[in-house]
GROMACS .gro file of C-alpha atoms in nm:
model
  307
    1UNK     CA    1   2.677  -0.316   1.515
    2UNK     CA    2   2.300  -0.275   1.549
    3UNK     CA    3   2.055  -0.238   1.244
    4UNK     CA    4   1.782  -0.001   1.326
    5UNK     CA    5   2.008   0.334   1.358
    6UNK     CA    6   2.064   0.213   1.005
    7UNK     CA    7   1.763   0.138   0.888
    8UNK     CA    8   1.642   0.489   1.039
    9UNK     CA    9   1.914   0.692   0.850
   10UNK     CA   10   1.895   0.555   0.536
   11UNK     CA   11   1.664   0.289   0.269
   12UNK     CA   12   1.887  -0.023   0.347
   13UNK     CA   13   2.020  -0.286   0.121
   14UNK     CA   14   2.098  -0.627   0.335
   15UNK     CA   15   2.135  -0.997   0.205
   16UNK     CA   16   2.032  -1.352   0.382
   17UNK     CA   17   2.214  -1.660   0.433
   18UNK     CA   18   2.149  -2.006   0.583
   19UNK     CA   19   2.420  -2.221   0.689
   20UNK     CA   20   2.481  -2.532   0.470
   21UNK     CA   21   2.361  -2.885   0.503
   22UNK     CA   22   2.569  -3.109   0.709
   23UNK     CA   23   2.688  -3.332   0.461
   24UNK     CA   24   2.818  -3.007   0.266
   25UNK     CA   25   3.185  -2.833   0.281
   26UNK     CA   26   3.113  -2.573   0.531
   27UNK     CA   27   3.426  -2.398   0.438
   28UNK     CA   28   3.195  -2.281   0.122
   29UNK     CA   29   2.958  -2.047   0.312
   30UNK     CA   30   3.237  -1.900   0.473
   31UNK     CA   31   3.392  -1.776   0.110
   32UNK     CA   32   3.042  -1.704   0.055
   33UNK     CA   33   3.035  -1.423   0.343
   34UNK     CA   34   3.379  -1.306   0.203
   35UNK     CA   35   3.201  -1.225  -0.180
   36UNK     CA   36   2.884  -1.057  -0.008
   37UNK     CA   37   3.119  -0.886   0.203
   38UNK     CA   38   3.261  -0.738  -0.064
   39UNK     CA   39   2.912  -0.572  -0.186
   40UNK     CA   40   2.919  -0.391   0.202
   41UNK     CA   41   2.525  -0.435   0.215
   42UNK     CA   42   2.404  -0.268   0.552
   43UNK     CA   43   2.374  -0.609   0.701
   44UNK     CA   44   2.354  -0.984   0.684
   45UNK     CA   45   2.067  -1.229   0.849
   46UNK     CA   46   2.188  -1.597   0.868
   47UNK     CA   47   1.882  -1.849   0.903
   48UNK     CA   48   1.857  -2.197   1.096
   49UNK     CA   49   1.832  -2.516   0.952
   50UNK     CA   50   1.489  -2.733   0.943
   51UNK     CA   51   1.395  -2.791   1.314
   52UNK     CA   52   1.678  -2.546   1.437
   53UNK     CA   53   1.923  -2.815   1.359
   54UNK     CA   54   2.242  -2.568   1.250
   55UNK     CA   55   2.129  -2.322   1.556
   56UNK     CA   56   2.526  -2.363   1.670
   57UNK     CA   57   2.637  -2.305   1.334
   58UNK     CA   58   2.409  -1.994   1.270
   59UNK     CA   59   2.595  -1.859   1.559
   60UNK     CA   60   2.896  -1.917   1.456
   61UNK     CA   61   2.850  -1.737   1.085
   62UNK     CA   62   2.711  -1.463   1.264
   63UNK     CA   63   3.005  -1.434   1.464
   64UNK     CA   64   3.224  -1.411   1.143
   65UNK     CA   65   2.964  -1.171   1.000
   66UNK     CA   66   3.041  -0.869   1.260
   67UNK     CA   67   3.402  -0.990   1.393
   68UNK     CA   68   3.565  -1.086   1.101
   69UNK     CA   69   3.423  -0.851   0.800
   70UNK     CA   70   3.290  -0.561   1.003
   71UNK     CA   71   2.889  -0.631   0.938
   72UNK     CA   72   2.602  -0.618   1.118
   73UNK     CA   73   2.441  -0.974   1.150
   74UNK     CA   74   2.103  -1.057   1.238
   75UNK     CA   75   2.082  -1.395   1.371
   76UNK     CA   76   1.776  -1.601   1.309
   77UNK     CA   77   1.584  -1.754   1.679
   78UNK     CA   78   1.316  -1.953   1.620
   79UNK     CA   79   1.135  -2.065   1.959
   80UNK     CA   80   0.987  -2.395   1.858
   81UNK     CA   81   1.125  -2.699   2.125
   82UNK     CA   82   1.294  -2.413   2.320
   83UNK     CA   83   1.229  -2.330   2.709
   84UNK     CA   84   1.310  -2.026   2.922
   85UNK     CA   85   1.637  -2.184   3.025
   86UNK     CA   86   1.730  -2.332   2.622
   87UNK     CA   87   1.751  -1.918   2.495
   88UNK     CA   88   1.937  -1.766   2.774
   89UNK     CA   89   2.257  -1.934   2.712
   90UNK     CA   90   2.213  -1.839   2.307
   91UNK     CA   91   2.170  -1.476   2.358
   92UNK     CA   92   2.441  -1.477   2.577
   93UNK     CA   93   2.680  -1.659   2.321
   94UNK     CA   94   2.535  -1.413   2.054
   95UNK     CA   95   2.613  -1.115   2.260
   96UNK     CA   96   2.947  -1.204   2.384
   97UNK     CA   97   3.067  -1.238   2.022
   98UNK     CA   98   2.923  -0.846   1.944
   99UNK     CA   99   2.610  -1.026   1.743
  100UNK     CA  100   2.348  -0.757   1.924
  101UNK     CA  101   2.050  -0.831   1.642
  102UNK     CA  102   1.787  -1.175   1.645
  103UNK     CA  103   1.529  -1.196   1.414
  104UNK     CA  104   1.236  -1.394   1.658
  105UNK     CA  105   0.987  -1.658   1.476
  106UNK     CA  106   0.830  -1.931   1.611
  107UNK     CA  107   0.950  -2.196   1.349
  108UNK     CA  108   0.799  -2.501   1.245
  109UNK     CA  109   0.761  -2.819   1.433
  110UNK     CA  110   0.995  -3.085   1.341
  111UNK     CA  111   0.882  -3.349   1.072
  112UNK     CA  112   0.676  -3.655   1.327
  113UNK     CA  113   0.676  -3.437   1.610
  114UNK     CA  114   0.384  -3.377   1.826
  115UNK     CA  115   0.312  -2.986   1.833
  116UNK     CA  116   0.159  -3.002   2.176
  117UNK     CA  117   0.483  -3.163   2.280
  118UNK     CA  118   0.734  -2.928   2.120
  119UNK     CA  119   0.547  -2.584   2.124
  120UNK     CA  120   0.491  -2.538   2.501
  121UNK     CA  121   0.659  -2.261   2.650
  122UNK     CA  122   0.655  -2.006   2.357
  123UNK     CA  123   0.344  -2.084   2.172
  124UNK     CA  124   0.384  -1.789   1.920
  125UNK     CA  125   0.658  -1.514   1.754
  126UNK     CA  126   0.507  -1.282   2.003
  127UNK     CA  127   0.572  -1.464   2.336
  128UNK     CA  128   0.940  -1.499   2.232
  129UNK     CA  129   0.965  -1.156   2.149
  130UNK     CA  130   0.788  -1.078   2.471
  131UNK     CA  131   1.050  -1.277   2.667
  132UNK     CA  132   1.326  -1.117   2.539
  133UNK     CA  133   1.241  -0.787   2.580
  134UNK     CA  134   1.144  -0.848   2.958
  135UNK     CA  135   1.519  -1.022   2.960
  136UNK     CA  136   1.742  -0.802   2.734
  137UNK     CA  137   1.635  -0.481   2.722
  138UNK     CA  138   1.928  -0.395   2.452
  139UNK     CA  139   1.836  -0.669   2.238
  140UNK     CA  140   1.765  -0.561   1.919
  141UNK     CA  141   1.475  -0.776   1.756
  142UNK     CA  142   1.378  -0.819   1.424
  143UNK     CA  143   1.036  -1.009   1.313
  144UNK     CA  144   0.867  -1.167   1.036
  145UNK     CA  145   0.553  -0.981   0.805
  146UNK     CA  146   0.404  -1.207   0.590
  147UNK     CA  147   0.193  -0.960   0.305
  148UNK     CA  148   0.011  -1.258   0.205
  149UNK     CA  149  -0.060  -1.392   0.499
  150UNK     CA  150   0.113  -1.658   0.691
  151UNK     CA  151   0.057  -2.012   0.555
  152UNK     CA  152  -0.119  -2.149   0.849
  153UNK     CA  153  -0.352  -1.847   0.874
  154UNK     CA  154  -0.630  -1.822   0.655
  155UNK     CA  155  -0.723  -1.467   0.766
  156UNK     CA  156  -0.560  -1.159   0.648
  157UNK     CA  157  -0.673  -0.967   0.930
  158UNK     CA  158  -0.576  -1.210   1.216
  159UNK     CA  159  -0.273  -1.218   1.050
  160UNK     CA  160  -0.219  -0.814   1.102
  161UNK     CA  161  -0.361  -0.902   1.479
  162UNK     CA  162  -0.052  -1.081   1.519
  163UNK     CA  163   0.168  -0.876   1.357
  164UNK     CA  164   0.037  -0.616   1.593
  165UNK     CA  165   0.088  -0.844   1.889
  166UNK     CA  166   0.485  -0.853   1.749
  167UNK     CA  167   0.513  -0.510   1.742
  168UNK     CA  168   0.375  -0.397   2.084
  169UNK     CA  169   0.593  -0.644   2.238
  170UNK     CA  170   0.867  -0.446   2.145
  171UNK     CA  171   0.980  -0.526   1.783
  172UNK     CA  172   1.248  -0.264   1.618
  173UNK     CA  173   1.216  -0.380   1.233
  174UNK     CA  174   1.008  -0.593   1.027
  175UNK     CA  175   1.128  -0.799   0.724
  176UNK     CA  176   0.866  -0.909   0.453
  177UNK     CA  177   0.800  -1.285   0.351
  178UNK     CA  178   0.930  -1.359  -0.026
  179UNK     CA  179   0.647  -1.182  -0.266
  180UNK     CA  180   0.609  -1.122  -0.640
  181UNK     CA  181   0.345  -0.853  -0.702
  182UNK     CA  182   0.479  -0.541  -0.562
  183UNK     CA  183   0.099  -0.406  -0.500
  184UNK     CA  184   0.060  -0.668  -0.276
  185UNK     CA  185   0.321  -0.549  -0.055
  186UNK     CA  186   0.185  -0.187  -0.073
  187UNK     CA  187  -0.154  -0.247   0.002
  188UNK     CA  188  -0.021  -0.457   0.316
  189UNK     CA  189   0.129  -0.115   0.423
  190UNK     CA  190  -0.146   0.048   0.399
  191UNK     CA  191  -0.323  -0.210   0.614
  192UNK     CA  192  -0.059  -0.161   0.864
  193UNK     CA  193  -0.084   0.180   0.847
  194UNK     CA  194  -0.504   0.160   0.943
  195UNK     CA  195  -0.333  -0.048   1.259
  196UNK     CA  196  -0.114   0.195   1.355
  197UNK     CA  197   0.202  -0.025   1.252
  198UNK     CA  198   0.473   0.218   1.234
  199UNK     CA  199   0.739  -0.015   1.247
  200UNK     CA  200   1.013  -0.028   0.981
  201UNK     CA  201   0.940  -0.285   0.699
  202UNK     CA  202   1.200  -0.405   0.511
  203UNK     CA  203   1.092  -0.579   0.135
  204UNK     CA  204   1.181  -0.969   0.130
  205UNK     CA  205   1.304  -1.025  -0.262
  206UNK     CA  206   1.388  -1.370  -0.398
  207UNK     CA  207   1.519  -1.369  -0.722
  208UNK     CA  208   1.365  -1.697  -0.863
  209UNK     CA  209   1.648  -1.902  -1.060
  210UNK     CA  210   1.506  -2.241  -1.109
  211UNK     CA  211   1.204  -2.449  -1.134
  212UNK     CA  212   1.267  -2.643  -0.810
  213UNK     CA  213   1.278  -2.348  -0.611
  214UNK     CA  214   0.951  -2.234  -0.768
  215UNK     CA  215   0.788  -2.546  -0.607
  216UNK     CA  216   0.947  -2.508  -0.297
  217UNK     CA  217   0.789  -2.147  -0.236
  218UNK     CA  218   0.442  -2.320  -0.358
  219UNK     CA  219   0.488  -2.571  -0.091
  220UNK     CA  220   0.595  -2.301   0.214
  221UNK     CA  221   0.405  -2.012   0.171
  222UNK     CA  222   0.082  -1.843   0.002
  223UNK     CA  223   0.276  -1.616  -0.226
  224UNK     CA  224   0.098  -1.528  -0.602
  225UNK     CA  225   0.238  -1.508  -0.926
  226UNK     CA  226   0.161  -1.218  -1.079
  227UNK     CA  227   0.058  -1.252  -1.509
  228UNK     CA  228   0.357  -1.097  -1.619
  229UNK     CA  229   0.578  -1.335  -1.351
  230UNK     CA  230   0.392  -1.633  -1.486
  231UNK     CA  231   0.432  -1.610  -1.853
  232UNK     CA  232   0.891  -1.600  -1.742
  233UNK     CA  233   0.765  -1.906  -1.604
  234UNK     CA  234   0.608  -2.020  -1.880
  235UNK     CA  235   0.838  -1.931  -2.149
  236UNK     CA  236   1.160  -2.041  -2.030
  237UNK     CA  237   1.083  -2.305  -1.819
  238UNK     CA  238   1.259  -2.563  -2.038
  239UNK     CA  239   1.585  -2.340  -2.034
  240UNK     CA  240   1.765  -2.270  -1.764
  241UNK     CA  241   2.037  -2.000  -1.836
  242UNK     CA  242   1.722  -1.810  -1.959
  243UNK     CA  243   1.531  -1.850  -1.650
  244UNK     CA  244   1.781  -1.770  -1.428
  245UNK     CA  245   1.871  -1.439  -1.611
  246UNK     CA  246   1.481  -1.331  -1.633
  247UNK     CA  247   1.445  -1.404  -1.260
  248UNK     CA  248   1.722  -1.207  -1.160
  249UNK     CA  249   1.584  -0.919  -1.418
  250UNK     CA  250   1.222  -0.948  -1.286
  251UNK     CA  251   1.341  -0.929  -0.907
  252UNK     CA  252   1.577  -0.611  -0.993
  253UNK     CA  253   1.289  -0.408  -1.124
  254UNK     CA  254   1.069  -0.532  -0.824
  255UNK     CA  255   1.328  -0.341  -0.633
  256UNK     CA  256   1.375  -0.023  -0.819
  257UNK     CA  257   0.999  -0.032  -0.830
  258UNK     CA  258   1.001  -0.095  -0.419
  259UNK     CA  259   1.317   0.202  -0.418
  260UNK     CA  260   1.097   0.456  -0.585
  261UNK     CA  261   0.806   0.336  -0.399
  262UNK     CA  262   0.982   0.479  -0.053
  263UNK     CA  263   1.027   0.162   0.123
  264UNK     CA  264   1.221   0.126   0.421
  265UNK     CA  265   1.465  -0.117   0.278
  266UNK     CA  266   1.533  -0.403   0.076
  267UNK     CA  267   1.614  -0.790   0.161
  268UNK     CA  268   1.762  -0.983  -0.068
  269UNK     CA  269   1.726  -1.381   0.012
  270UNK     CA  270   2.037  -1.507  -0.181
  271UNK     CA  271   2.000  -1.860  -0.146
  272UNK     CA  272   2.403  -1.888  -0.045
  273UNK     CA  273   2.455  -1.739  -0.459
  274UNK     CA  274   2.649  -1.426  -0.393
  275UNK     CA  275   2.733  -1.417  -0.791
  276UNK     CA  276   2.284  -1.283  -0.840
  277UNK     CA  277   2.340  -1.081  -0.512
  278UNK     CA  278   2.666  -0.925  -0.709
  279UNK     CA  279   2.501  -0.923  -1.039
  280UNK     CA  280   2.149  -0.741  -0.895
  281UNK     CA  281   2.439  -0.491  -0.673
  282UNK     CA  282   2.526  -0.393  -0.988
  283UNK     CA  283   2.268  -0.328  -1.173
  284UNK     CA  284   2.093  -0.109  -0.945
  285UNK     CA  285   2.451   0.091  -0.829
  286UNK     CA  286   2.299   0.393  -1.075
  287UNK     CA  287   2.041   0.459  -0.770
  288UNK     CA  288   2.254   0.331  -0.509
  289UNK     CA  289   2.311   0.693  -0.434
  290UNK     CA  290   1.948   0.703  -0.386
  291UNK     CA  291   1.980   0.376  -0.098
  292UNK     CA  292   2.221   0.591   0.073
  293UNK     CA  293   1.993   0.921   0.106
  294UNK     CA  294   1.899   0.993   0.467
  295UNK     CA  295   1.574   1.138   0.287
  296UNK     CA  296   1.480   0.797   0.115
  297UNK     CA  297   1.292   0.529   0.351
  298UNK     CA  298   0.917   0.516   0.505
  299UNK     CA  299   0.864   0.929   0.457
  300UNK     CA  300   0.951   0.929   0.126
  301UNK     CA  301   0.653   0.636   0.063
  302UNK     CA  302   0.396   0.888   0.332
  303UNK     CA  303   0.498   1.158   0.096
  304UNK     CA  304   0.400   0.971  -0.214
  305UNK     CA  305   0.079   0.820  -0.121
  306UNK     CA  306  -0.025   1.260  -0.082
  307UNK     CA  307   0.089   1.358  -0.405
   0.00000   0.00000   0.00000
């Protein structure tokens, strides 16, 4: 039930849930896990809530993930407000219940809390990643690549610096931050490549569905919309059937473009819809032979950068 023998065999497809608000039926992600379950993607991540508030919760749907339908789960650990003694106990829980996979972050500091207050003990991604490799050697840990550079950066380059601080702490796999110009994206590999970041990188995609979530992303991260993304925007902002149907088109030919680009594997960030994961499943199943190739992945994007 781990993810990088995967990811090393084979481009992977995976999906990402969060668990639901706590005024919400949460019977309804459950069925939600049951329809992606049904697309077998290689595995499933399952995010906190703001703050780390549905941290219990995150471990239970991670627990249904592998135990019930037979999938690898990655389970989100942010380190914000948590001490040595707070994380034992969760990877503990996690591993008893066969969940062998955490995706470290650092998180962000609760709404009118002081940040000297609550980040104290793990300052950074890295020091939490640095822990638990000391601690659990079998751990497998995930991190966070942000190709546009983290929001609270404003250098590129210190950005990689900590990225490369992730990785020599002992990370197995990368996944991407949401993007929307695919030559972004590349020409962060190829900085990681001048840093001697080997690491597997999997591509974050959000199909965009809605103006809302639009602002949201503005709000949370530095991501840019590309021309061609902006005038979907533009046009069918004031209908939304049609902008759901060209954001789900626009992010399916960001990922055949990332496919037959060679990289390592694709995310898809469902936002708990398992009808676009279905829907962009299907249209790509013509090259799904492709996803399954043990020859498709990071060689196949060295081999193309040659040509």
């Amino acid at each position: 039930m781990k993810i990088q023998p995967i990811i090393r065999e084979r481009l992977t497809l995976s999906v990402e849930v969060f668990p639901p608000r706590p005024d919400s039926e949460p019977e309804t992600i459950f069925r939600t896990i049951e329809e992606l379950g049904t697309l077998r993607p290689d595995f499933i991540s399952v995010t906190y809530g703001a703050g780390g508030s549905t941290k219990g919760f995150t471990e239970e749907i991670a627990d249904v993930i592998v135990n019930r339908h037979g999938i690898p789960a990655l389970a989100h650990l942010t380190c914000v407000g948590e001490t040595p003694e707070s994380i034992h106990p969760i990877i503990e829980r996690l591993q008893s219940n066969n969940v062998q996979s955490v995706l470290a972050l650092r998180g962000d500091v609760p709404a009118g809390q002081d940040p000297d207050r609550v980040i104290r003990h793990f300052p950074y991604a890295a020091d939490l990643i640095d822990f638990l490799r000391h601690h659990y050697p079998d751990l497998e840990i995930g991190a966070a690549a942000y190709p546009e550079g983290h929001l609270e950066c404003d250098c590129l380059e210190t950005d990689l610096d900590h990225l490369k601080a992730k990785v020599d702490r002992g990370v197995d796999f990368l996944i991407s931050q949401l993007f929307f110009d695919n030559e972004r994206l590349y020409r962060f590999m190829d900085r990681m490549e001048a840093r001697n970041i080997q690491t597997p990188l999997l591509a974050g995609i959000l199909p965009v569905t809605g103006r809302r979530q639009i602002e949201r992303i503005l709000s949370l991260s530095r991501t840019a919309f590309p021309p061609k993304f902006q005038r979907i925007l533009d046009r069918y902002d004031r209908h939304p059937q049609a902008l759901r149907e060209a954001g789900i088109a626009y992010a399916t030919d960001q990922i055949i473009d990332l496919i037959s680009s060679g990289v390592d594997g694709i995310h898809l960030y469902t936002m708990n819809k398992p009808e676009i994961a279905r829907k962009i499943f299907g249209d790509i199943q013509h090259i799904r032979g492709y996803l399954q190739s043990p020859t498709a992945g990071a060689e196949g994007f060295r081999q193309l950068q040659t040509e």
